[in-house]
mmCIF file of C-alpha atoms in Angstrom:
data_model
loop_
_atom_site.group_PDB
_atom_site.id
_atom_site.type_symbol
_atom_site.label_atom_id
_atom_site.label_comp_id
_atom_site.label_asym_id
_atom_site.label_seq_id
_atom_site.Cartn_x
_atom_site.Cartn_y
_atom_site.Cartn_z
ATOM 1 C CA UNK A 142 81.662 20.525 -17.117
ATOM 2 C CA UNK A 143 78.066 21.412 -17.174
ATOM 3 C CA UNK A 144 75.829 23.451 -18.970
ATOM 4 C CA UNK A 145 73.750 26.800 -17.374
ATOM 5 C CA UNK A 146 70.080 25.905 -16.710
ATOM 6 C CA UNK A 147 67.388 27.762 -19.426
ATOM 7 C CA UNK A 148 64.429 28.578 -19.162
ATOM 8 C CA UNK A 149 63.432 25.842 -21.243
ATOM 9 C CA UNK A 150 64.815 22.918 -19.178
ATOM 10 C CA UNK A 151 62.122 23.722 -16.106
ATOM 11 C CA UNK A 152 59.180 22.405 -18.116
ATOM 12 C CA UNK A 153 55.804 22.203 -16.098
ATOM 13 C CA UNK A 154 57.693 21.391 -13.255
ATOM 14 C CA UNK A 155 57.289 23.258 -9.705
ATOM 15 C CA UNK A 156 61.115 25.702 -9.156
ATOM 16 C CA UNK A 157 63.146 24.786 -6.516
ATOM 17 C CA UNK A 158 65.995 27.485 -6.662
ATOM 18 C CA UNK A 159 68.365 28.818 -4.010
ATOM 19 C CA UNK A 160 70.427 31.828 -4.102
ATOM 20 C CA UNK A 161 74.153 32.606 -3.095
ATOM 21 C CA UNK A 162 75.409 35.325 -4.602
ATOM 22 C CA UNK A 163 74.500 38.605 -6.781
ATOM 23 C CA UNK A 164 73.874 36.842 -10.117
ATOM 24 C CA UNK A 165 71.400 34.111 -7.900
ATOM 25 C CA UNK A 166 69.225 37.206 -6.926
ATOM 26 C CA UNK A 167 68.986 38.536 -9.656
ATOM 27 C CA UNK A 168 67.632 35.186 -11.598
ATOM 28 C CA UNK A 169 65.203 35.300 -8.508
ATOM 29 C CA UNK A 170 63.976 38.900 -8.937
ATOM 30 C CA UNK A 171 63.158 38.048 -12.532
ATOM 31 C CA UNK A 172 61.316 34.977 -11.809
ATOM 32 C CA UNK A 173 59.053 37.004 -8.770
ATOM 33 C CA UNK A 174 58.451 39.665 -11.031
ATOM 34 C CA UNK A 175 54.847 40.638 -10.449
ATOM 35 C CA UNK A 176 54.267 38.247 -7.891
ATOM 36 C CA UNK A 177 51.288 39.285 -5.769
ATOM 37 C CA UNK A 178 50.756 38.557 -1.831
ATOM 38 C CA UNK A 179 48.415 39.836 0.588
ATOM 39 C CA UNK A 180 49.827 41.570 3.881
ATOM 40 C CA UNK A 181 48.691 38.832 5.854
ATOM 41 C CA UNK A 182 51.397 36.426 3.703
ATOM 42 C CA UNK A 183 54.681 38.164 4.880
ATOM 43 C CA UNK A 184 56.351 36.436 7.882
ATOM 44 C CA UNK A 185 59.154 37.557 9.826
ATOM 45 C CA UNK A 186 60.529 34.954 12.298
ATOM 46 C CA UNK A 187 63.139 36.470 14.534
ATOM 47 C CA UNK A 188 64.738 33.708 16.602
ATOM 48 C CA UNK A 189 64.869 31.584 13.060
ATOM 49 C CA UNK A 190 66.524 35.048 10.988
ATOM 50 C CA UNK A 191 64.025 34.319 8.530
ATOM 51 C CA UNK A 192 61.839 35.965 6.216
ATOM 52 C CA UNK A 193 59.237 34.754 4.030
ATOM 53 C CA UNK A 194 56.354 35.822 1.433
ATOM 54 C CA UNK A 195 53.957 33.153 0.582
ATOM 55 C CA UNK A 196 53.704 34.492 -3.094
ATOM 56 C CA UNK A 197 51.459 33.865 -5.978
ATOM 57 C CA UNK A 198 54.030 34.578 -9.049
ATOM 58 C CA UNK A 199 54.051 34.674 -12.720
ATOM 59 C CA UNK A 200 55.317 31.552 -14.339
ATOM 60 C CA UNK A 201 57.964 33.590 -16.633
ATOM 61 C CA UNK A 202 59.983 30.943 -17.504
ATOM 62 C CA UNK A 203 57.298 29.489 -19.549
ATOM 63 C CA UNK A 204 55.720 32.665 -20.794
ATOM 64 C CA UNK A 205 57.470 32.288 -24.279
ATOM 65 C CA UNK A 206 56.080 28.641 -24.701
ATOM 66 C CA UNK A 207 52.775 28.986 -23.749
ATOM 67 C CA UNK A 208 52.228 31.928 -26.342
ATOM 68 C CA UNK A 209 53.775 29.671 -28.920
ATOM 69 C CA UNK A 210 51.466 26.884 -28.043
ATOM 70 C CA UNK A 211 48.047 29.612 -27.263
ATOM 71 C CA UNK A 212 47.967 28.531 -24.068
ATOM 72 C CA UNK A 213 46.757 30.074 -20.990
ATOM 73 C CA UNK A 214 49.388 31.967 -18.934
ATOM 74 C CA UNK A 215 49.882 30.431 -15.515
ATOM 75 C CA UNK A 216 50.791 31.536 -11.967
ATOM 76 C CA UNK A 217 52.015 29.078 -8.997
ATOM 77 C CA UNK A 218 51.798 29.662 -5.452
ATOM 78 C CA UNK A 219 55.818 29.975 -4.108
ATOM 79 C CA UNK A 220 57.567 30.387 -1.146
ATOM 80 C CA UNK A 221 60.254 33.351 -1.579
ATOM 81 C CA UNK A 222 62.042 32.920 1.855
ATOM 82 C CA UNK A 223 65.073 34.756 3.093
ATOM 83 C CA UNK A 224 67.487 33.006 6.148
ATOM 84 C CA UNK A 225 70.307 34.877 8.311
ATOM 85 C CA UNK A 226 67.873 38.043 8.693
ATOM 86 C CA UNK A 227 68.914 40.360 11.466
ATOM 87 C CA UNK A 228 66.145 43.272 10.880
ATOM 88 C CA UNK A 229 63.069 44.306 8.613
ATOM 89 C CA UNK A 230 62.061 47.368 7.856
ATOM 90 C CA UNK A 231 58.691 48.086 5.508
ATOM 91 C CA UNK A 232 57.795 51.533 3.769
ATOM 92 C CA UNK A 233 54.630 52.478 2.422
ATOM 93 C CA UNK A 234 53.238 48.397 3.891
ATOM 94 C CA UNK A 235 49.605 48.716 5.894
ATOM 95 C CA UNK A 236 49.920 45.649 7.804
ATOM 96 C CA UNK A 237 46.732 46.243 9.437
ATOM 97 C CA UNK A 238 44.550 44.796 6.916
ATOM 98 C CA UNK A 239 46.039 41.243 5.866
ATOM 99 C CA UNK A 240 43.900 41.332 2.906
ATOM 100 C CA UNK A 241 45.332 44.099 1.248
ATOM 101 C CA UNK A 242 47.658 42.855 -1.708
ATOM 102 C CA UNK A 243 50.513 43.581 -2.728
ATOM 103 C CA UNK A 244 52.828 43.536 -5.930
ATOM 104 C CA UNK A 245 56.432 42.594 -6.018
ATOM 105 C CA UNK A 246 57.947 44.198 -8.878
ATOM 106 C CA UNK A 247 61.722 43.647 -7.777
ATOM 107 C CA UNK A 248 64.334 42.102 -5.642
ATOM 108 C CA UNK A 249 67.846 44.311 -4.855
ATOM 109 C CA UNK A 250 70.866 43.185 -3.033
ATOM 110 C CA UNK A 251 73.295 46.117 -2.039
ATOM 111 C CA UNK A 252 76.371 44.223 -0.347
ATOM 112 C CA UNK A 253 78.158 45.474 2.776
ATOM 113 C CA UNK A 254 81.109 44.560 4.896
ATOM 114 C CA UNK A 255 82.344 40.442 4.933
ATOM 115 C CA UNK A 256 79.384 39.025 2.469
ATOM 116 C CA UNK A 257 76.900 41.189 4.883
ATOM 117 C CA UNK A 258 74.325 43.529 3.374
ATOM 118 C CA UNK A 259 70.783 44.575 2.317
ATOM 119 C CA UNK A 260 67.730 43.144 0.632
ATOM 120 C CA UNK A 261 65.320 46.084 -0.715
ATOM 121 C CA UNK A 262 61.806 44.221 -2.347
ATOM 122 C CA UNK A 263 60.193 47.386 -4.554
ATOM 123 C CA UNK A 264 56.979 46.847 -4.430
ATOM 124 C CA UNK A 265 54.277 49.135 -6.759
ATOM 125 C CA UNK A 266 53.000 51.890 -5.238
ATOM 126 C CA UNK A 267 56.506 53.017 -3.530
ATOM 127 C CA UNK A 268 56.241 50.280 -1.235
ATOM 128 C CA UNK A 269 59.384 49.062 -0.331
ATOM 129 C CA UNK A 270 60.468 46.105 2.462
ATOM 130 C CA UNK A 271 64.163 46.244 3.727
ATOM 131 C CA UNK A 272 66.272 43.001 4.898
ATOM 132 C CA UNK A 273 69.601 43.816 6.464
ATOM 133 C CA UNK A 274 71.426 39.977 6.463
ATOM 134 C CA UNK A 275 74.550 38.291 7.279
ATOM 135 C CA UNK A 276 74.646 36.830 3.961
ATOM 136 C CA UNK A 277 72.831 35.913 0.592
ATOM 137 C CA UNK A 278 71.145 33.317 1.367
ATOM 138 C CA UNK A 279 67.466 33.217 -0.611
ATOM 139 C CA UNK A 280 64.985 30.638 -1.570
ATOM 140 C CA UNK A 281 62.218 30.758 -3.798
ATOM 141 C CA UNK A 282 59.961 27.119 -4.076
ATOM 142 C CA UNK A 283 56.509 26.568 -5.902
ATOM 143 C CA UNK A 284 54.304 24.798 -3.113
ATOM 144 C CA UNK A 285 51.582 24.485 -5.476
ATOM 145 C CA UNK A 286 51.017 22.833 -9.132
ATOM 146 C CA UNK A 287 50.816 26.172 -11.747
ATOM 147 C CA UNK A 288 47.363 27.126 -12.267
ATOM 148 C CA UNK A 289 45.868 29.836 -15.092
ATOM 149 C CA UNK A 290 46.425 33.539 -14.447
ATOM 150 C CA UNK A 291 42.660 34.500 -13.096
ATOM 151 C CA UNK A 292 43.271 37.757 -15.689
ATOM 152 C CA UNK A 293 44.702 35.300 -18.498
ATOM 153 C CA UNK A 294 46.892 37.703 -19.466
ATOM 154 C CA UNK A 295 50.705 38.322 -18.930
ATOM 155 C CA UNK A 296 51.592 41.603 -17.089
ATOM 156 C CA UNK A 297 52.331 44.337 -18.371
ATOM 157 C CA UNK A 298 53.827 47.640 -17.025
ATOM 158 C CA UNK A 299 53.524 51.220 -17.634
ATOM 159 C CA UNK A 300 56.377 52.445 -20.200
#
């Protein structure tokens, strides 16, 4: 029998995770909380059924420690990709300028029919991207080594 991962056991090292199910995605939503992209970093690859956001994201998962230690907060550069896409649908996304950035503030799944259903990425702003899949079947990878938050701070949201 094993143990759940924490937080804690991730150290400095880059996430690998993959979801499967509900309670995946919703460890992944929390970890690409106020992950920024520009436009030009979404990819939608329709003979592969995938989706992907090259994402610069908060490291939350080490948050806690690096207050406790007053240490910089740090972001890493990730790859939140989504496989066995049929369709994509965007609201309130301007993908005529590639520089324009955007912030993802959540990841929903709403499941269908047979293990079928939708992604919905909230984005701030009311921007909103839409994922109708076959399955749940999410990864989210650092690609890069963490690096300090430009701002230094940790975000914070409107209450």
């Amino acid at each position: 029998m094993s143990d759940d991962a924490r937080f804690e056991d991730g150290a400095d090292r880059p996430l690998k995770l993959r979801a499967e199910d509900a309670e995946d995605v919703q460890v992944i939503s929390s970890l690409v909380q106020d992950a920024v992209f520009p436009v030009g970093e979404m990819k939608w690859q329709p003979k592969q059924r995938r989706f992907a956001l090259l994402l610069n994201r908060f490291r939350w998962e080490d948050a806690t420690r690096k207050r406790q230690r007053d240490r910089a907060y740090e972001r890493a550069r990730a790859v939140l990709a989504f496989d066995d896409v049929m369709t994509v649908s965007t609201q309130g996304v301007d993908r005529t300028d590639g520089e324009v950035v955007m912030s993802l503030m959540s990841v929903h799944w709403q499941p269908g029919e047979d293990g079928a259903g939708r992604f919905e990425l909230v984005l701030a702003g009311d921007g909103a991207i839409a994922l109708e899949v076959e399955c749940v079947n999410v990864t989210l990878q650092d690609v890069t080594q963490a690096y300090v938050a430009p701002s230094g701070n940790m975000p914070t949201h409107p209450e």
